Amino acid sequence: MTKYFLLVTLLPLFGFLINILFGKRINSEKFSGYLSSFLVFVPFFITFLVFLDFISVPPESRKIVLNYFNWIAAGKLSINYSFVLDPLSITMVMVVTGIGFLIHVYSIGYMHGDESFARFFSYLNLFIFAMLNLVLADNFLLVFLGWEGVGLCSYLLIGFWSEKKFTGDAAKKAFIVNRIGDFGFMTAMFLIFANFGTLEISGFLGNIAGMPVNSVLLTAIALLFFLGATGKSAQIPLFVWLPDAMAGPTPVSALIHAATMVTAGIYLIARTSVLYALSPTASQIVLIVGILTALISATIALKQNDIKKILAYSTISQLGFMFIALGTMSYGVAIFHLITHAFFKALMFLGSGSVIHAMHDEQDIRNMGGLKNKMKITYITFLVGAFAISGIPPLSGFFSKDEILYQTFINAGILPYIIVLFTAALTAFYMFRLTGLTFFGKARYDENKVHPHESPRTMTIPLIILGILSAVGGFIGLPHFTGLPNYLERWLEPVFTNANRVIQLYKPEGHHAVSVEILLLILSVLVAAGVIYFAFKKFSKQERFEKEKGFGKILENKYYLDEIYDKSVVEPVQNTSEFFLWKIFDVKIIDGFVNGISFYVSRLSIDWRKIQTGIIQDYATITIAGVVLIILYFIFA
Amino acid sequence: MEQTIISLKNFIPECVLIVTILVCLLADLIVRKKSAVVAVIGIAGLFVSGWFVIGQFGVKESVFFGMVVIDPYSVFFKLLFIVSTVFIILFSLASKEIKDSTHTNEHVYLMISLTLGANLMASSVNMLMMYLALETVSITSYVLAGYMKKSKRSSEAAMKYVIYGAASSGIMIYAMSLLYGYTGSMNIFEISSILSKMGGTNPMLVIVMVMILAGFGYKISSVPFHFWTPDVYEGAPIPVTGFLAVTSSAAGFAVLIRFFSVTFLKSTTMLNGSLQIIDGIRWTEIIIVLSVASMIIGNFVAVWQMSFKRLLAYSSIAQGGYIMLGLVVANQQGLTAIFVYLVAYMIMNLGAFYALIMISNKLNSDDINDMKGFAYRAPAVAVGMGIFMFALSGIPATVGFVGKFYLFSALIESNMIWLALVGMMNSVVSLFFYIKVLKYMFLSKPDEENSGKIYYGIAGYVLLFILVIPTLLLGIYFGPIVRFAEMSAVMFGLK
């Protein structure tokens, strides 16, 4: 199957080209929608076949590098367009194309009637193309190309409804904040090239394997990559763009801003796990940032009223959980949570889209209520998602989140564990506040004007499939004490062997009683169940909403972080640009310089043009004079 | 006799061209009117010849008693000439100027004759052969430049071209006779080994060198031998102008680079790869002077040109200056860079000239003022022209950037950073006039009386598309041309 693997990336690209070039002319929603979806499904299918091939061979040989062509060769720099196929990249490709396909199908219903239907699908396909390049690339430059590509698609899709000014601002915000992260990524690449003379990932990881632990260079590279990751994966301090990104169409929020693109940072660190294993300092920082982000965004989510904003902060918080796993050097666990989160968060976003669709673009949960009878499928699937994210067994989120809690306990200590457990409790709380206010209680909207109804089948079928995946997805990674095989861990193991070997050098494997693990598990389930009961009781019947006061108001306003960023970063930058860089530096110095040059160029041009008289005798004279001058120069100089 | 037969085997591509010329001539006599048949026969002949040329790849042989050689270097140029001739013949089918001329189909076999001459220029290693090949190219160019004999401008251009060309050849052949008298040989390898023994301190050698350069320099429109260029480019029909800019000047480079790299390098160093210039003959310095002068004059004077053809004339003078930068490095890397640039140069120049043909077919003018708002009238053509202009100025993601990148990096690696800087500054100036064209096309509204939409046949768009694709694609994925250039940068007798 690997022979045809290039199709995996080419087909979405092809879909993009068809839709962007001819979509408007063909002007058929059916054509654009089904073609795009199909061109994402085929890559999923091919990858699935490759997956089957892989599990039939021994784990050591589960790595193939597909070298397509030499892209750039200049001096020492040689960049191949090559893909690496290993359990990690195959897992990522299946998540991206699998969930991507479901969301494509969902979008056919959701975007029905939109003026720029074909353009929407062309961007979605371009996104899949870029994302696949990102996760498959075998060198950092190609990863970066995908990294920028998904950023571009994110920008285009956030601002998709460009007639609303807010969407444009949100798109720009996402783009600019990500630039800061990209700066980190690029600097890391420069450092790697300068010190190791290669940008190939496997080559680089092989080179560093023997280096001492915590060397300054590796820590710097690791932290710079992490800066890139905080941009793309919305972590402190660069997470502010993600909530605003909800201005885009809801399928985009589900695909790009919850399930796939925002996990690029997680992927990057997992891919370079050896680097982070060699730098415990960097890993410690990853852990701290993860914990802080998870906690802070979970508290913000408590007091938000926009259904998509709550999900957005929840996404940031869950990404924080994944970084916690990475920080404790449990790379497989991070990928596990990435997968389950992709299931249930995509599910909930699509569910919220279905609700918004039914409520005629109403997004404020204070104006909803009682929807459970009007939209049964949406309600049930959403409930599954909410239970999954809260960590109720045996749904998928329970297994992955519990593994993270356990790893935090044994690798980071008791205090981080308590914070993470508290954050998990908050998660359950805001999720059931959301569920209670949306689906239960009495209708708080004008029932004469709005008639909520279930969404069309193209939308509900993806919901059902994702609902099933969210429910049973956790069984791929059962905890050890059950005595049952942990398929995911075994599958991913070859990818992280080197990192684990490095970790063992300085950190002897500790033994923990199985009883501790079971105890922690029961504790977290009890906490989650208790919080759900409390939240559900409080919010399922709430009808009045009072103005928030005190800490609640701070939370509602997201700790005023946007305002603080505005005052401390945006305004000073803007003022410097406007009053110094633009009005003085640009206008006076740069423009003056440029205009001066162009003035002299024009003058010279006018004068020199006159040499060309059109009279051939003149030409001959000048030519001979030129020859003589050159000869004289060489004889006498 | 035996060697002649062996030599003929290696001479098949040229023989095919000769047969093609004769068949076209006969066909023209039979059809006796304007017809695509002759062009089709010509293109078919070129393809056959090209097929044999590809078969010669990797051969390194000297044939016809040391007159010409077959080596990857000459194969590269022959392919370049053949491909560009195919395109130029296609252009001439589309050109209104050619259609309106009183001739039937002479331009087809004149163009193939020029290609034959150019092929010989790329492969000759004997001064006499070089001169003959150069004259074959020149004489056919004169005829082609005056192709529109009813047009006063065309005839004037041809006349100026003849006089100027004759003077330059005269200077060159005089210098060649001096060199022959000094060394007693016409073969450049022999000359090189004799000069290596004698040393190059004789001041006469400098005179010889500069005067020979006058002959080659006129073919590549290098300052100060460039004066014919704007006038001829302006007067000749556009396909011919494009032909002169691409094939004729590339042929000039082919012979110039070989002559200087072989003749004035120490013969003892040729085979071990560490090339050294013969003491006292500082030809790379002359090249630096000519290159910088060409870039500066070409780019600066182009700024105020309002005739698109004259603008492209100055542009090709400047582009010649960039190519000479690669010669200054005088090593394998420089030659590779030149080859990459030549490929880029061919593609983007052919594109620019074709877009100009499409425009002037409808406007009957090549004045930039008349192209106001052309983007509103024929968007596809204007966008195509835009892409070629960006490529010519060396904007990234076009093939032009790749060419400049390799040239400048070759310079930087040989520690000639200042020269790379001069090249880059010149690129900035060139942006000024390339973009000026686009400013007229895209930012000005068309005049009231000429604002109707302009349509072309599907074939016109297809040909434009065929040229746009490599301009963009090779700008991103340039591995193949670089590898091709590296393989081709192998000259007979040099390591």
Short mmCIF file of C-alpha atoms in Angstrom, two decimals, chain A residues 21 142 351 420 431 479 493 510 543 573 586:
data_model
loop_
_atom_site.label_atom_id
_atom_site.label_comp_id
_atom_site.label_asym_id
_atom_site.label_seq_id
_atom_site.Cartn_x
_atom_site.Cartn_y
_atom_site.Cartn_z
CA LEU A 21 -10.61 26.90 -9.47
CA LEU A 142 8.51 20.24 5.70
CA GLY A 351 -23.40 18.94 18.66
CA VAL A 420 -4.94 18.46 38.13
CA MET A 431 -19.66 20.68 31.17
CA PRO A 479 -4.97 0.54 32.46
CA GLU A 493 6.00 1.76 21.90
CA GLY A 510 9.83 3.30 40.45
CA GLU A 543 -34.22 30.17 35.09
CA VAL A 573 3.70 47.95 19.93
CA ASP A 586 9.26 54.51 7.49
#
